[in-house]
Amino acid sequence: GIDLPNKTFSKNIHAVSKILTITNFTHYDKARGLVPLIEAIEKLRTTHPKLSLTVVGGGKHLDTFRSQYKKDYIKFVGFQKNVLSYIDDNDIFVHSTFLDNFPYTILEASANKIATIAVNVGAIPEMLPSTSIVSPTSRSIENLLHQLLSSTPLMSQVTADNYECIQKFSWLNVVRKFTNVYNDSYDN
């Protein structure tokens, strides 16, 4: 389950410039989902020159990615204990890994009311509405990011839709589901 803090969405679209991703660099196949996101950011910087990407996560392939993508607008911060401070400090969260069945970071970002987009893998379609899900290509990621960066109403709507979608994962709802399953099995 997830705690749902009582926050309001208050991003000024003209100030939006920080994108966050959290990944694991232990397995190269999991980390390689970062490549289409970086390619999308590179293309978007032509129309959004202040756009930056913060990459949180550690593992044996981190240094490979750091050396391969040395850009002043990409910040690899390594493993972090307090991921929520990074979520709060960014405008859009993108989960672009190809291998992740139920990424809890999507719940954390959506619960903290930042616009969240993710690739269509594992249980992500149960976690986010279809309007927040992209194919794992730089073009698809770039298109949705461009739409979000260009429209305050769309950014607000996506954020609200994501928050609504994750309600089923709140602790209150999770406990209710477990209680119902327990009671149903006990009654039978």
PDB file of C-alpha atoms in Angstrom:
ATOM      1  CA  GLY A   1       0.000   0.000   0.000  1.00  0.00           C
ATOM      2  CA  ILE A   2       0.857   3.672  -0.172  1.00  0.00           C
ATOM      3  CA  ASP A   3       0.222   6.616   2.104  1.00  0.00           C
ATOM      4  CA  LEU A   4      -1.646   9.361   0.271  1.00  0.00           C
ATOM      5  CA  PRO A   5      -0.412  12.743   1.514  1.00  0.00           C
ATOM      6  CA  ASN A   6      -2.788  15.678   1.348  1.00  0.00           C
ATOM      7  CA  LYS A   7      -1.023  17.794  -1.288  1.00  0.00           C
ATOM      8  CA  THR A   8      -2.290  20.036  -4.011  1.00  0.00           C
ATOM      9  CA  PHE A   9      -1.025  20.273  -7.557  1.00  0.00           C
ATOM     10  CA  SER A  10       0.503  23.689  -8.044  1.00  0.00           C
ATOM     11  CA  LYS A  11       3.014  23.567 -10.869  1.00  0.00           C
ATOM     12  CA  ASN A  12       3.446  26.655 -13.016  1.00  0.00           C
ATOM     13  CA  ILE A  13       3.958  25.255 -16.498  1.00  0.00           C
ATOM     14  CA  HIS A  14       6.410  28.017 -17.414  1.00  0.00           C
ATOM     15  CA  ALA A  15       8.623  26.999 -14.518  1.00  0.00           C
ATOM     16  CA  VAL A  16       8.477  23.274 -15.297  1.00  0.00           C
ATOM     17  CA  SER A  17      11.887  22.125 -16.305  1.00  0.00           C
ATOM     18  CA  LYS A  18      12.914  19.252 -14.064  1.00  0.00           C
ATOM     19  CA  ILE A  19      12.295  15.630 -14.926  1.00  0.00           C
ATOM     20  CA  LEU A  20      13.109  12.768 -12.579  1.00  0.00           C
ATOM     21  CA  THR A  21      13.649   9.078 -13.157  1.00  0.00           C
ATOM     22  CA  ILE A  22      14.558   6.386 -10.676  1.00  0.00           C
ATOM     23  CA  THR A  23      16.172   3.221 -11.958  1.00  0.00           C
ATOM     24  CA  ASN A  24      18.432   0.373 -10.945  1.00  0.00           C
ATOM     25  CA  PHE A  25      21.837   0.106 -12.593  1.00  0.00           C
ATOM     26  CA  THR A  26      22.528  -3.386 -11.238  1.00  0.00           C
ATOM     27  CA  HIS A  27      21.147  -5.128 -14.325  1.00  0.00           C
ATOM     28  CA  TYR A  28      22.011  -3.569 -17.656  1.00  0.00           C
ATOM     29  CA  ASP A  29      18.732  -4.703 -19.232  1.00  0.00           C
ATOM     30  CA  LYS A  30      16.789  -2.808 -16.569  1.00  0.00           C
ATOM     31  CA  ALA A  31      18.927   0.323 -16.854  1.00  0.00           C
ATOM     32  CA  ARG A  32      18.838   0.474 -20.659  1.00  0.00           C
ATOM     33  CA  GLY A  33      15.286   1.838 -20.480  1.00  0.00           C
ATOM     34  CA  LEU A  34      16.980   5.105 -19.599  1.00  0.00           C
ATOM     35  CA  VAL A  35      18.348   5.478 -23.148  1.00  0.00           C
ATOM     36  CA  PRO A  36      15.030   6.403 -24.852  1.00  0.00           C
ATOM     37  CA  LEU A  37      14.316   8.901 -22.056  1.00  0.00           C
ATOM     38  CA  ILE A  38      17.706  10.586 -22.503  1.00  0.00           C
ATOM     39  CA  GLU A  39      17.170  10.698 -26.275  1.00  0.00           C
ATOM     40  CA  ALA A  40      13.739  12.286 -25.726  1.00  0.00           C
ATOM     41  CA  ILE A  41      15.212  14.888 -23.344  1.00  0.00           C
ATOM     42  CA  GLU A  42      17.932  15.737 -25.883  1.00  0.00           C
ATOM     43  CA  LYS A  43      15.302  16.387 -28.572  1.00  0.00           C
ATOM     44  CA  LEU A  44      13.002  18.331 -26.245  1.00  0.00           C
ATOM     45  CA  ARG A  45      15.788  20.688 -25.225  1.00  0.00           C
ATOM     46  CA  THR A  46      15.509  22.400 -28.615  1.00  0.00           C
ATOM     47  CA  THR A  47      12.100  23.764 -27.564  1.00  0.00           C
ATOM     48  CA  HIS A  48      12.608  23.574 -23.780  1.00  0.00           C
ATOM     49  CA  PRO A  49      16.261  24.616 -23.256  1.00  0.00           C
ATOM     50  CA  LYS A  50      16.017  24.635 -19.432  1.00  0.00           C
ATOM     51  CA  LEU A  51      14.892  21.008 -19.309  1.00  0.00           C
ATOM     52  CA  SER A  52      16.979  18.819 -17.022  1.00  0.00           C
ATOM     53  CA  LEU A  53      16.969  15.175 -15.979  1.00  0.00           C
ATOM     54  CA  THR A  54      17.876  13.817 -12.555  1.00  0.00           C
ATOM     55  CA  VAL A  55      18.618  10.102 -12.459  1.00  0.00           C
ATOM     56  CA  VAL A  56      18.420   8.390  -9.067  1.00  0.00           C
ATOM     57  CA  GLY A  57      19.715   4.842  -8.664  1.00  0.00           C
ATOM     58  CA  GLY A  58      22.837   2.836  -8.059  1.00  0.00           C
ATOM     59  CA  GLY A  59      24.444  -0.366  -9.255  1.00  0.00           C
ATOM     60  CA  LYS A  60      27.378  -1.760 -11.167  1.00  0.00           C
ATOM     61  CA  HIS A  61      26.427  -0.101 -14.496  1.00  0.00           C
ATOM     62  CA  LEU A  62      25.974   3.429 -13.081  1.00  0.00           C
ATOM     63  CA  ASP A  63      29.486   4.561 -14.021  1.00  0.00           C
ATOM     64  CA  THR A  64      28.995   3.285 -17.588  1.00  0.00           C
ATOM     65  CA  PHE A  65      25.914   5.467 -17.984  1.00  0.00           C
ATOM     66  CA  ARG A  66      27.585   8.431 -16.260  1.00  0.00           C
ATOM     67  CA  SER A  67      30.510   8.350 -18.679  1.00  0.00           C
ATOM     68  CA  GLN A  68      28.362   7.683 -21.750  1.00  0.00           C
ATOM     69  CA  TYR A  69      25.907  10.519 -21.029  1.00  0.00           C
ATOM     70  CA  LYS A  70      28.055  13.372 -19.733  1.00  0.00           C
ATOM     71  CA  LYS A  71      25.732  16.323 -20.254  1.00  0.00           C
ATOM     72  CA  ASP A  72      25.333  19.405 -18.089  1.00  0.00           C
ATOM     73  CA  TYR A  73      21.556  18.859 -18.006  1.00  0.00           C
ATOM     74  CA  ILE A  74      21.716  15.206 -16.870  1.00  0.00           C
ATOM     75  CA  LYS A  75      22.535  14.616 -13.231  1.00  0.00           C
ATOM     76  CA  PHE A  76      23.288  11.074 -12.026  1.00  0.00           C
ATOM     77  CA  VAL A  77      22.976  11.218  -8.228  1.00  0.00           C
ATOM     78  CA  GLY A  78      23.420   7.506  -7.486  1.00  0.00           C
ATOM     79  CA  PHE A  79      21.585   5.568  -4.794  1.00  0.00           C
ATOM     80  CA  GLN A  80      19.594   7.776  -2.419  1.00  0.00           C
ATOM     81  CA  LYS A  81      17.888   6.869   0.848  1.00  0.00           C
ATOM     82  CA  ASN A  82      15.392   9.744   0.688  1.00  0.00           C
ATOM     83  CA  VAL A  83      13.842   9.453  -2.760  1.00  0.00           C
ATOM     84  CA  LEU A  84      10.810  11.511  -1.744  1.00  0.00           C
ATOM     85  CA  SER A  85      12.932  14.665  -1.535  1.00  0.00           C
ATOM     86  CA  TYR A  86      13.822  14.156  -5.211  1.00  0.00           C
ATOM     87  CA  ILE A  87      10.179  13.534  -6.109  1.00  0.00           C
ATOM     88  CA  ASP A  88       9.179  16.763  -4.369  1.00  0.00           C
ATOM     89  CA  ASP A  89      11.932  18.713  -6.147  1.00  0.00           C
ATOM     90  CA  ASN A  90      10.957  17.668  -9.683  1.00  0.00           C
ATOM     91  CA  ASP A  91       8.081  18.421 -12.018  1.00  0.00           C
ATOM     92  CA  ILE A  92       7.542  15.207 -13.966  1.00  0.00           C
ATOM     93  CA  PHE A  93       8.433  11.626 -13.086  1.00  0.00           C
ATOM     94  CA  VAL A  94       9.207   9.223 -15.941  1.00  0.00           C
ATOM     95  CA  HIS A  95       9.555   5.500 -15.352  1.00  0.00           C
ATOM     96  CA  SER A  96      11.181   4.210 -18.532  1.00  0.00           C
ATOM     97  CA  THR A  97      12.628   0.859 -17.521  1.00  0.00           C
ATOM     98  CA  PHE A  98      11.716  -2.153 -19.663  1.00  0.00           C
ATOM     99  CA  LEU A  99      11.812  -4.579 -16.724  1.00  0.00           C
ATOM    100  CA  ASP A 100       9.737  -3.750 -13.677  1.00  0.00           C
ATOM    101  CA  ASN A 101       6.591  -5.590 -12.692  1.00  0.00           C
ATOM    102  CA  PHE A 102       5.222  -3.234 -10.030  1.00  0.00           C
ATOM    103  CA  PRO A 103       7.385  -0.123  -9.614  1.00  0.00           C
ATOM    104  CA  TYR A 104       6.509   1.391  -6.246  1.00  0.00           C
ATOM    105  CA  THR A 105       8.116   4.671  -7.324  1.00  0.00           C
ATOM    106  CA  ILE A 106       5.140   5.252  -9.636  1.00  0.00           C
ATOM    107  CA  LEU A 107       2.839   5.108  -6.625  1.00  0.00           C
ATOM    108  CA  GLU A 108       5.124   7.452  -4.654  1.00  0.00           C
ATOM    109  CA  ALA A 109       5.342  10.024  -7.449  1.00  0.00           C
ATOM    110  CA  SER A 110       1.608   9.914  -8.190  1.00  0.00           C
ATOM    111  CA  ALA A 111       0.742  10.118  -4.481  1.00  0.00           C
ATOM    112  CA  ASN A 112       2.926  13.208  -4.207  1.00  0.00           C
ATOM    113  CA  LYS A 113       1.065  14.738  -7.134  1.00  0.00           C
ATOM    114  CA  ILE A 114       3.693  15.140  -9.762  1.00  0.00           C
ATOM    115  CA  ALA A 115       2.786  14.178 -13.311  1.00  0.00           C
ATOM    116  CA  THR A 116       3.915  10.606 -13.884  1.00  0.00           C
ATOM    117  CA  ILE A 117       4.412   8.725 -17.122  1.00  0.00           C
ATOM    118  CA  ALA A 118       5.672   5.189 -17.614  1.00  0.00           C
ATOM    119  CA  VAL A 119       6.261   2.569 -20.265  1.00  0.00           C
ATOM    120  CA  ASN A 120       3.752  -0.212 -20.775  1.00  0.00           C
ATOM    121  CA  VAL A 121       5.276  -3.122 -18.876  1.00  0.00           C
ATOM    122  CA  GLY A 122       4.199  -5.409 -16.037  1.00  0.00           C
ATOM    123  CA  ALA A 123       1.388  -4.067 -13.820  1.00  0.00           C
ATOM    124  CA  ILE A 124       1.899  -0.441 -14.874  1.00  0.00           C
ATOM    125  CA  PRO A 125      -1.395  -0.384 -16.833  1.00  0.00           C
ATOM    126  CA  GLU A 126      -3.135  -1.141 -13.507  1.00  0.00           C
ATOM    127  CA  MET A 127      -1.233   1.652 -11.776  1.00  0.00           C
ATOM    128  CA  LEU A 128      -1.739   4.500 -14.245  1.00  0.00           C
ATOM    129  CA  PRO A 129      -4.433   5.565 -16.697  1.00  0.00           C
ATOM    130  CA  SER A 130      -3.735   4.878 -20.365  1.00  0.00           C
ATOM    131  CA  THR A 131      -3.087   8.598 -20.959  1.00  0.00           C
ATOM    132  CA  SER A 132       0.083   8.292 -18.839  1.00  0.00           C
ATOM    133  CA  ILE A 133       1.468   5.189 -20.510  1.00  0.00           C
ATOM    134  CA  VAL A 134       3.878   5.294 -23.450  1.00  0.00           C
ATOM    135  CA  SER A 135       5.662   2.734 -25.568  1.00  0.00           C
ATOM    136  CA  PRO A 136       9.353   2.277 -24.698  1.00  0.00           C
ATOM    137  CA  THR A 137      10.603   4.484 -27.532  1.00  0.00           C
ATOM    138  CA  SER A 138      12.193   7.915 -27.423  1.00  0.00           C
ATOM    139  CA  ARG A 139       9.537   9.225 -29.835  1.00  0.00           C
ATOM    140  CA  SER A 140       6.631   8.112 -27.653  1.00  0.00           C
ATOM    141  CA  ILE A 141       8.253   9.486 -24.485  1.00  0.00           C
ATOM    142  CA  GLU A 142       9.145  12.730 -26.244  1.00  0.00           C
ATOM    143  CA  ASN A 143       5.584  13.213 -27.562  1.00  0.00           C
ATOM    144  CA  LEU A 144       3.907  12.853 -24.178  1.00  0.00           C
ATOM    145  CA  LEU A 145       6.537  14.949 -22.399  1.00  0.00           C
ATOM    146  CA  HIS A 146       6.128  17.679 -25.026  1.00  0.00           C
ATOM    147  CA  GLN A 147       2.359  17.663 -24.484  1.00  0.00           C
ATOM    148  CA  LEU A 148       2.787  17.932 -20.711  1.00  0.00           C
ATOM    149  CA  LEU A 149       5.425  20.651 -20.951  1.00  0.00           C
ATOM    150  CA  SER A 150       3.212  22.667 -23.298  1.00  0.00           C
ATOM    151  CA  SER A 151      -0.073  22.576 -21.393  1.00  0.00           C
ATOM    152  CA  THR A 152      -0.770  23.439 -17.756  1.00  0.00           C
ATOM    153  CA  PRO A 153      -4.341  22.072 -17.989  1.00  0.00           C
ATOM    154  CA  LEU A 154      -3.088  18.770 -19.408  1.00  0.00           C
ATOM    155  CA  MET A 155      -0.356  18.514 -16.762  1.00  0.00           C
ATOM    156  CA  SER A 156      -2.971  19.163 -14.060  1.00  0.00           C
ATOM    157  CA  GLN A 157      -5.384  16.633 -15.564  1.00  0.00           C
ATOM    158  CA  VAL A 158      -2.748  13.901 -15.905  1.00  0.00           C
ATOM    159  CA  THR A 159      -1.631  14.501 -12.318  1.00  0.00           C
ATOM    160  CA  ALA A 160      -5.220  14.317 -11.053  1.00  0.00           C
ATOM    161  CA  ASP A 161      -5.985  11.196 -13.126  1.00  0.00           C
ATOM    162  CA  ASN A 162      -2.835   9.470 -11.861  1.00  0.00           C
ATOM    163  CA  TYR A 163      -3.719  10.312  -8.263  1.00  0.00           C
ATOM    164  CA  GLU A 164      -7.249   8.974  -8.749  1.00  0.00           C
ATOM    165  CA  CYS A 165      -5.931   5.780 -10.345  1.00  0.00           C
ATOM    166  CA  ILE A 166      -3.619   4.939  -7.433  1.00  0.00           C
ATOM    167  CA  GLN A 167      -6.384   5.286  -4.829  1.00  0.00           C
ATOM    168  CA  LYS A 168      -6.895   1.528  -5.017  1.00  0.00           C
ATOM    169  CA  PHE A 169      -3.363   1.119  -3.631  1.00  0.00           C
ATOM    170  CA  SER A 170      -3.908   3.310  -0.552  1.00  0.00           C
ATOM    171  CA  TRP A 171      -3.354   1.496   2.723  1.00  0.00           C
ATOM    172  CA  LEU A 172      -7.030   1.886   3.589  1.00  0.00           C
ATOM    173  CA  ASN A 173      -8.126   0.147   0.377  1.00  0.00           C
ATOM    174  CA  VAL A 174      -5.436  -2.529   0.601  1.00  0.00           C
ATOM    175  CA  VAL A 175      -6.484  -3.382   4.172  1.00  0.00           C
ATOM    176  CA  ARG A 176     -10.142  -3.509   3.068  1.00  0.00           C
ATOM    177  CA  LYS A 177      -9.275  -5.932   0.264  1.00  0.00           C
ATOM    178  CA  PHE A 178      -7.279  -8.199   2.576  1.00  0.00           C
ATOM    179  CA  THR A 179     -10.033  -8.101   5.167  1.00  0.00           C
ATOM    180  CA  ASN A 180     -12.628  -9.047   2.552  1.00  0.00           C
ATOM    181  CA  VAL A 181     -10.491 -11.927   1.282  1.00  0.00           C
ATOM    182  CA  TYR A 182      -9.917 -13.122   4.842  1.00  0.00           C
ATOM    183  CA  ASN A 183     -13.603 -12.860   5.743  1.00  0.00           C
ATOM    184  CA  ASP A 184     -14.660 -14.614   2.528  1.00  0.00           C
ATOM    185  CA  SER A 185     -12.244 -17.486   3.120  1.00  0.00           C
ATOM    186  CA  TYR A 186     -13.189 -17.727   6.802  1.00  0.00           C
ATOM    187  CA  ASP A 187     -16.903 -17.827   5.989  1.00  0.00           C
ATOM    188  CA  ASN A 188     -16.376 -20.655   3.519  1.00  0.00           C
TER     189      ASN A 188
END
